[in-house]
CSV table of C-alpha atoms in Angstrom, one decimal:
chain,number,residue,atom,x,y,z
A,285,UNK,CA,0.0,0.0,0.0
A,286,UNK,CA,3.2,2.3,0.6
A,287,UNK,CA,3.9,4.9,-2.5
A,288,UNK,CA,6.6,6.3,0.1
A,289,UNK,CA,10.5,5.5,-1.3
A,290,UNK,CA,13.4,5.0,1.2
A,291,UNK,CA,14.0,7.8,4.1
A,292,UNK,CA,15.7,10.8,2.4
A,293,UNK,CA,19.2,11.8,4.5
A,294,UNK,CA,17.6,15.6,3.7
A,295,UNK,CA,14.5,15.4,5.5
A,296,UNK,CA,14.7,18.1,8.1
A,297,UNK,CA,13.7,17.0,11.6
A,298,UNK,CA,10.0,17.9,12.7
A,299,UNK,CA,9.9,18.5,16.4
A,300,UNK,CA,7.5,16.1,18.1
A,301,UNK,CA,7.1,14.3,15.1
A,302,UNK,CA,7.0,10.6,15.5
A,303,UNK,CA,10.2,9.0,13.5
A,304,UNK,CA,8.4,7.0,11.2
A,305,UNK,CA,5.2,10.1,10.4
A,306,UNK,CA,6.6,9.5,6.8
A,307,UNK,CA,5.1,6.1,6.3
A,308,UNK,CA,1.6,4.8,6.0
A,309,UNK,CA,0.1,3.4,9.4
A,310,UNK,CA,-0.2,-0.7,9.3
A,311,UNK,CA,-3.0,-2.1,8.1
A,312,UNK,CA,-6.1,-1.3,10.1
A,313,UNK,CA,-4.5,1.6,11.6
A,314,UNK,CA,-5.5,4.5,9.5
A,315,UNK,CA,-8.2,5.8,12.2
A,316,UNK,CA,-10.4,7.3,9.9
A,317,UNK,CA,-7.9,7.7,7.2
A,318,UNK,CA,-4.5,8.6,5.7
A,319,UNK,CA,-3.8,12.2,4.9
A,320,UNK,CA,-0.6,12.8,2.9
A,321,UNK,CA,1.2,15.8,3.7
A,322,UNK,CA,3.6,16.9,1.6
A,323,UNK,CA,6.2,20.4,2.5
A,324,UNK,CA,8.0,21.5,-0.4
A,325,UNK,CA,11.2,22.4,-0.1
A,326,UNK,CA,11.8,22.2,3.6
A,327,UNK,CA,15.5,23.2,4.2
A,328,UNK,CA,15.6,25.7,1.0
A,329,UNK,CA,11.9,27.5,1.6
A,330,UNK,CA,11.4,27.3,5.5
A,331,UNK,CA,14.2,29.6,7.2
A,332,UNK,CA,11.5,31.7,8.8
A,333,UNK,CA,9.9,28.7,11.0
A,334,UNK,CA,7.0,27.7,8.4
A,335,UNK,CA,8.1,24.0,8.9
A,336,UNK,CA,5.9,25.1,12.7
A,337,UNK,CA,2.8,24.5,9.8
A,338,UNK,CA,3.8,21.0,9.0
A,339,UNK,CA,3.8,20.5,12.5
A,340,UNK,CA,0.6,21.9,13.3
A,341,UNK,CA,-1.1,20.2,10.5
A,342,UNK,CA,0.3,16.7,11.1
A,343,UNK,CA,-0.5,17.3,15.0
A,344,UNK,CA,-4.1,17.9,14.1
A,345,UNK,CA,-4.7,15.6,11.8
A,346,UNK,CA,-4.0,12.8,14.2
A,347,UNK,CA,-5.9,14.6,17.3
A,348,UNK,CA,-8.8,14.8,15.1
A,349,UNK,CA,-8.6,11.2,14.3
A,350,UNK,CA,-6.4,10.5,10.6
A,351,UNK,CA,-3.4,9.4,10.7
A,352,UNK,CA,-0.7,11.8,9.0
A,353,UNK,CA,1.7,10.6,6.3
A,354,UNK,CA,4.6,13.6,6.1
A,355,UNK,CA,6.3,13.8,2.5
A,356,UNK,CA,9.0,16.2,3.0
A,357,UNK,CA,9.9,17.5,-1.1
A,358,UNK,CA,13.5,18.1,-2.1
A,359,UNK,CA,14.9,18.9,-5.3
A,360,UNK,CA,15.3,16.5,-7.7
A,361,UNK,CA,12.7,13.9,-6.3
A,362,UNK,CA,9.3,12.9,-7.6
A,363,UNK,CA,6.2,14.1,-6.0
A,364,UNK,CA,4.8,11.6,-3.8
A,365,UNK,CA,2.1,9.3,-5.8
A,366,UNK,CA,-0.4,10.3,-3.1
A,367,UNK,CA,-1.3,13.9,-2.2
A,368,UNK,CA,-3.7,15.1,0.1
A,369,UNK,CA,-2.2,19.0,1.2
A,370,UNK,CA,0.6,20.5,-0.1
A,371,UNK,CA,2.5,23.5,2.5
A,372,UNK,CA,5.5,25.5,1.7
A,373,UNK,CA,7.3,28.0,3.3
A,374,UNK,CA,9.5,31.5,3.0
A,375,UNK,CA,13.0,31.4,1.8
A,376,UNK,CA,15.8,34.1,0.8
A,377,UNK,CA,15.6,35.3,-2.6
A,378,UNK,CA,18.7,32.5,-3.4
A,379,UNK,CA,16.9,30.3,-2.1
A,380,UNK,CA,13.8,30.7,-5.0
A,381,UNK,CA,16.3,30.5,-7.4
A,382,UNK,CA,17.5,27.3,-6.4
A,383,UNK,CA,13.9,25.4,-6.5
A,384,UNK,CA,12.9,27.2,-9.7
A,385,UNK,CA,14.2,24.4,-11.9
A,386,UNK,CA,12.7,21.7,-9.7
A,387,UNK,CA,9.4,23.6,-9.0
A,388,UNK,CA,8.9,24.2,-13.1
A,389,UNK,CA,9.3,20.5,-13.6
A,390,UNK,CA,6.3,19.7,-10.8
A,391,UNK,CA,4.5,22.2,-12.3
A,392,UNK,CA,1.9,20.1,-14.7
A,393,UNK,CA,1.5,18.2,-11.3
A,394,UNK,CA,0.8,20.8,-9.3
A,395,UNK,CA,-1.6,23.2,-11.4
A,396,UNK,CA,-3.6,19.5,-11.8
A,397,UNK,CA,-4.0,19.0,-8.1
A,398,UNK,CA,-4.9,22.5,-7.5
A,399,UNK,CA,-7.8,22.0,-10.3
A,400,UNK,CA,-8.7,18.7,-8.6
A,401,UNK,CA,-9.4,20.5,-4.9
A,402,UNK,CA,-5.9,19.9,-3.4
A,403,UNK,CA,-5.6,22.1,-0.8
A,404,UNK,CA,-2.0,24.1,-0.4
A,405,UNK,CA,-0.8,27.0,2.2
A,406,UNK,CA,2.1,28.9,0.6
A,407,UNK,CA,3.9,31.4,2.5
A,408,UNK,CA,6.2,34.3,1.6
A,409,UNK,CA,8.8,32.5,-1.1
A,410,UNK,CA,6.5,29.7,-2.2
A,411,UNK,CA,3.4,32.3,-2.5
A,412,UNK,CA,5.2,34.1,-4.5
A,413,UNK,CA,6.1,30.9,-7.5
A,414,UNK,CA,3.0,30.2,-7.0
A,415,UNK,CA,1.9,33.5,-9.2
A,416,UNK,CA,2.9,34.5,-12.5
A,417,UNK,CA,6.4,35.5,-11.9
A,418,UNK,CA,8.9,37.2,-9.1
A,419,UNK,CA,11.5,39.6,-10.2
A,420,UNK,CA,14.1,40.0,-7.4
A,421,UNK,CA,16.4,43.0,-6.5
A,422,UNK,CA,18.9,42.5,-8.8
A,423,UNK,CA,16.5,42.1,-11.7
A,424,UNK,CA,16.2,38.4,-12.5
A,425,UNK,CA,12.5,37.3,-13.2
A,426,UNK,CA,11.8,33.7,-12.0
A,427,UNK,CA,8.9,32.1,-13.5
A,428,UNK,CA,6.2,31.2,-11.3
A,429,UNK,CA,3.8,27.9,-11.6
A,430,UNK,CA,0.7,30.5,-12.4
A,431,UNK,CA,-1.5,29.2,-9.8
A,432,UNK,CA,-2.1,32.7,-8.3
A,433,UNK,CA,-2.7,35.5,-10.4
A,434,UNK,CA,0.3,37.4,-8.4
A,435,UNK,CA,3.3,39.2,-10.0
A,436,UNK,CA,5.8,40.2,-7.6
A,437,UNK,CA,8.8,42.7,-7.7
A,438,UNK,CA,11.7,42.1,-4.9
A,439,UNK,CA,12.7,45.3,-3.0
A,440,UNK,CA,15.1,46.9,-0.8
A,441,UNK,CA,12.9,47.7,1.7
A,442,UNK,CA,11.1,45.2,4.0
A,443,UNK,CA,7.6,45.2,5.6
A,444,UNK,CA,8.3,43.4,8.9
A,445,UNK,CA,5.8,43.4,12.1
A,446,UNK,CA,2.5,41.9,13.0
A,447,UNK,CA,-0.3,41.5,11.1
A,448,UNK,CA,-4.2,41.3,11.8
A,449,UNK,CA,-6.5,40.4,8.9
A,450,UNK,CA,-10.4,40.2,7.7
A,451,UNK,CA,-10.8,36.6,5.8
A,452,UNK,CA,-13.3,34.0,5.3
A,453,UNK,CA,-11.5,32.2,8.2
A,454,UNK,CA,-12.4,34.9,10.6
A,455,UNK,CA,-9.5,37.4,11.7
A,456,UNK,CA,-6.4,35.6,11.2
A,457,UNK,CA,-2.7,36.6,13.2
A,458,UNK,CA,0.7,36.3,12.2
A,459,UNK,CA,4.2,38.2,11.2
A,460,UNK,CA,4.8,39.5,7.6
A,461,UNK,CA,9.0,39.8,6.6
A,462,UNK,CA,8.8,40.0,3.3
A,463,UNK,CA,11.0,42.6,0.8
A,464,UNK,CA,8.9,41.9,-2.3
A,465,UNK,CA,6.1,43.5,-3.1
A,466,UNK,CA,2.8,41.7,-4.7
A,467,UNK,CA,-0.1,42.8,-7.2
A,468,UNK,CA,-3.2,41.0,-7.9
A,469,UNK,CA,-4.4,40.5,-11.3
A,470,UNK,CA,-7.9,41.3,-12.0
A,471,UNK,CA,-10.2,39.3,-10.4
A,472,UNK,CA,-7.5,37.7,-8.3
A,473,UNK,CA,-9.3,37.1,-4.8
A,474,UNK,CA,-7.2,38.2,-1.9
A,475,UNK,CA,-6.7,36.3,1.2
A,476,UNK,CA,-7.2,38.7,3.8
A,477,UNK,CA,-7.7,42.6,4.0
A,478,UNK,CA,-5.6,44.1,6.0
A,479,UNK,CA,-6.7,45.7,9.6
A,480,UNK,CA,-2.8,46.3,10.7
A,481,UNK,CA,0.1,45.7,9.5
A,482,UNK,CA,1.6,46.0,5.4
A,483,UNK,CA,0.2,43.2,3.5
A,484,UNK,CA,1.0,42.4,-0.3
A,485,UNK,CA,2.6,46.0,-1.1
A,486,UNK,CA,1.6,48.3,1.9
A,487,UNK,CA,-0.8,50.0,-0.7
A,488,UNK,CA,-3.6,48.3,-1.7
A,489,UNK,CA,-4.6,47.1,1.6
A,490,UNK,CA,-4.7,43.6,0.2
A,491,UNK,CA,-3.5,40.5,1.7
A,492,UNK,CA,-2.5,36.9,0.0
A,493,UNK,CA,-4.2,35.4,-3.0
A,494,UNK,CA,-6.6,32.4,-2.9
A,495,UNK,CA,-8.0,30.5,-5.6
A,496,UNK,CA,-10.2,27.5,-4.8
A,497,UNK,CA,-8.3,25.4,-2.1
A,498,UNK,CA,-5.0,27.0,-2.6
A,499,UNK,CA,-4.2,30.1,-1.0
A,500,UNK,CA,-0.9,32.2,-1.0
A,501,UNK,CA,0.0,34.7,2.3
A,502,UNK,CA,3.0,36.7,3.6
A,503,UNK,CA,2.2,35.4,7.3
A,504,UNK,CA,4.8,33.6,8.9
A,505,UNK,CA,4.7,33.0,12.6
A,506,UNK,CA,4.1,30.2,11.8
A,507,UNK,CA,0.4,31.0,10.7
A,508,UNK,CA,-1.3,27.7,11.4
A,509,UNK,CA,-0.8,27.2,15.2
A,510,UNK,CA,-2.0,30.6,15.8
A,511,UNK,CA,-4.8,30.4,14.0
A,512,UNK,CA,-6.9,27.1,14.3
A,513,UNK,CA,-10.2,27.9,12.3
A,514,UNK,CA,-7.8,28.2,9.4
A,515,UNK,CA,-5.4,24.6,10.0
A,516,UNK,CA,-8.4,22.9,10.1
A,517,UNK,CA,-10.4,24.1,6.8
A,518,UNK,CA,-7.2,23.1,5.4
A,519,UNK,CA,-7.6,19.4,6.9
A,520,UNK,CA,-11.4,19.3,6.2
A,521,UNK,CA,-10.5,20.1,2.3
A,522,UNK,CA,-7.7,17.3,2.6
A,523,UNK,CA,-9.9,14.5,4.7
A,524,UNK,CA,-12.7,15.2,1.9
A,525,UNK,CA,-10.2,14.7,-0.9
A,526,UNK,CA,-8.3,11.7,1.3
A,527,UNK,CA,-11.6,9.4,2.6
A,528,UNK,CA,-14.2,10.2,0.5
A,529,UNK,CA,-16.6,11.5,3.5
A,530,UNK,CA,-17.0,15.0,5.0
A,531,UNK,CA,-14.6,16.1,7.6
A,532,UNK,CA,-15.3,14.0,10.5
A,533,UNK,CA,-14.0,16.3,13.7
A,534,UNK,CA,-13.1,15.8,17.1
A,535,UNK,CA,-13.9,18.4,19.8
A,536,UNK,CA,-10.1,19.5,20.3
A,537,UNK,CA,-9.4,22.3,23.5
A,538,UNK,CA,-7.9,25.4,21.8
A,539,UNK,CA,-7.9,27.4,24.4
A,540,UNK,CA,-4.7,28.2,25.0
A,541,UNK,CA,-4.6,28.8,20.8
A,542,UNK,CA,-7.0,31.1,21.1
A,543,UNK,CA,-6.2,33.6,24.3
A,544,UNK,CA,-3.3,34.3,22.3
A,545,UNK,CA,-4.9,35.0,19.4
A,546,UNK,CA,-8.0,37.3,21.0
A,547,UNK,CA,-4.9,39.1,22.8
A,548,UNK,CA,-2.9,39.8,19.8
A,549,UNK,CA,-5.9,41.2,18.2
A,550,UNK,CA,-6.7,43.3,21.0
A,551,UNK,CA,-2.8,44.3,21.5
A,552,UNK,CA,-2.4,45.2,17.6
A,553,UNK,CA,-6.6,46.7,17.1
A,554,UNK,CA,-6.9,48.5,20.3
């Protein structure tokens, strides 16, 4: 039943992560069902603590019940067979340079999955080839998979601090650090509207792209643990897409979770 090849020496280490989270459970132990995970680029695209979403996600799944399978997706490897939710995280602008190749030849892939439902989080670096194209500082463009109707333009300047936004996910926390600045194309749905904080290009008062399941943000923090309504429409999407059945739930105690969440908003919003 295992589409999962040999342990790859690369794999970064996921705190609290059982050792073996990147194999499929034995037989009749899949709870209510396998969820493949799969982080892109985990040691080129997560230097700002966006493999914390992996974590959160594969935590969740199993207190909810599934049993996580956690692809981590290096250069130069095939995708996994099996793909449930995609993540990826923020890198330096080197960094987008050195998973362009790779990225463009999972491209066909990944624009399919993203037609089929697949639900994916991509943050700073990764939003950003998920649009159209990214031009750094120095002037080189780098294609993007098109997924996002995003064109971004590196800069000098960063927009750092926390950020507060409006979204369909209720208001959602988390820290922007980003030095390029995004446009949507027409029509292009944002992800959030900003209520503090800088957001695509500290001008339009937009935040992220979505499209269908997939959605694009600046957010690091990492997002996901801060924000639980949002970790878990992203596991409902990818239980759906996994089992076949609506998101099945368990009552989890987020309480904790969401103190600090109601006291960021308060802190930032006044």
């Amino acid at each position: 039943m295992s589409n999962v090849g040999p342990h790859d020496p690369r794999d970064v280490t996921i705190l609290g992560e059982p050792a073996a989270s990147d194999r499929p459970a034995d037989p009749g132990n899949e709870g209510k069902g396998e969820i493949h995970l799969v982080h892109m680029y985990p040691r080129e695209m997560s230097i700002y603590g966006d493999l914390g979403n992996t974590r959160c996600l594969a935590a969740r799944i199993r207190r909810h019940g599934y049993v996580p399978v956690v692809h981590q997706h290096h250069p130069g490897q095939p995708l996994p067979e099996t793909i449930h939710l995609v993540v990826g995280g923020g890198g330096q602008d080197s960094g987008q340079v050195t998973v362009e190749q790779d990225l463009q030849r999972r491209a066909d892939r990944l624009r399919a999955l993203a037609a089929e439902g697949v639900p994916m989080l991509m943050i700073c670096g990764m939003y950003q080839l998920f649009g159209r194209s990214f031009v750094t500082v120095e002037g080189k463009r780098v294609p993007g998979l098109g997924i996002l109707d995003v064109t971004t333009q590196g800069n000098t300047t960063r927009m750092i601090g926390p950020v507060v936004l409006s979204t369909d996910f209720g208001d959602v926390v988390g820290y922007e650090n980003h030095s390029g600045a995004t446009v949507l194309g027409q029509g292009q749905d944002p992800f959030g509207r900003v209520r503090h904080g800088q957001g695509n290009n500290d001008s339009d008062g937009t935040e992220g792209a979505v499209t269908g399941h997939v959605i694009g943000s600046y957010l690091h923090g990492p997002i996901l643990p801060a924000n639980p309504r949002l970790a878990d429409a992203l596991i409902g999407w990818s239980a759906g897409l996994a089992t076949g059945r609506d998101f099945e739930p368990e009552e989890l105690d987020d309480e904790v979770a969401a103190q600090a969440h109601a006291r960021q908003v308060a802190r930032l919003l006044g």
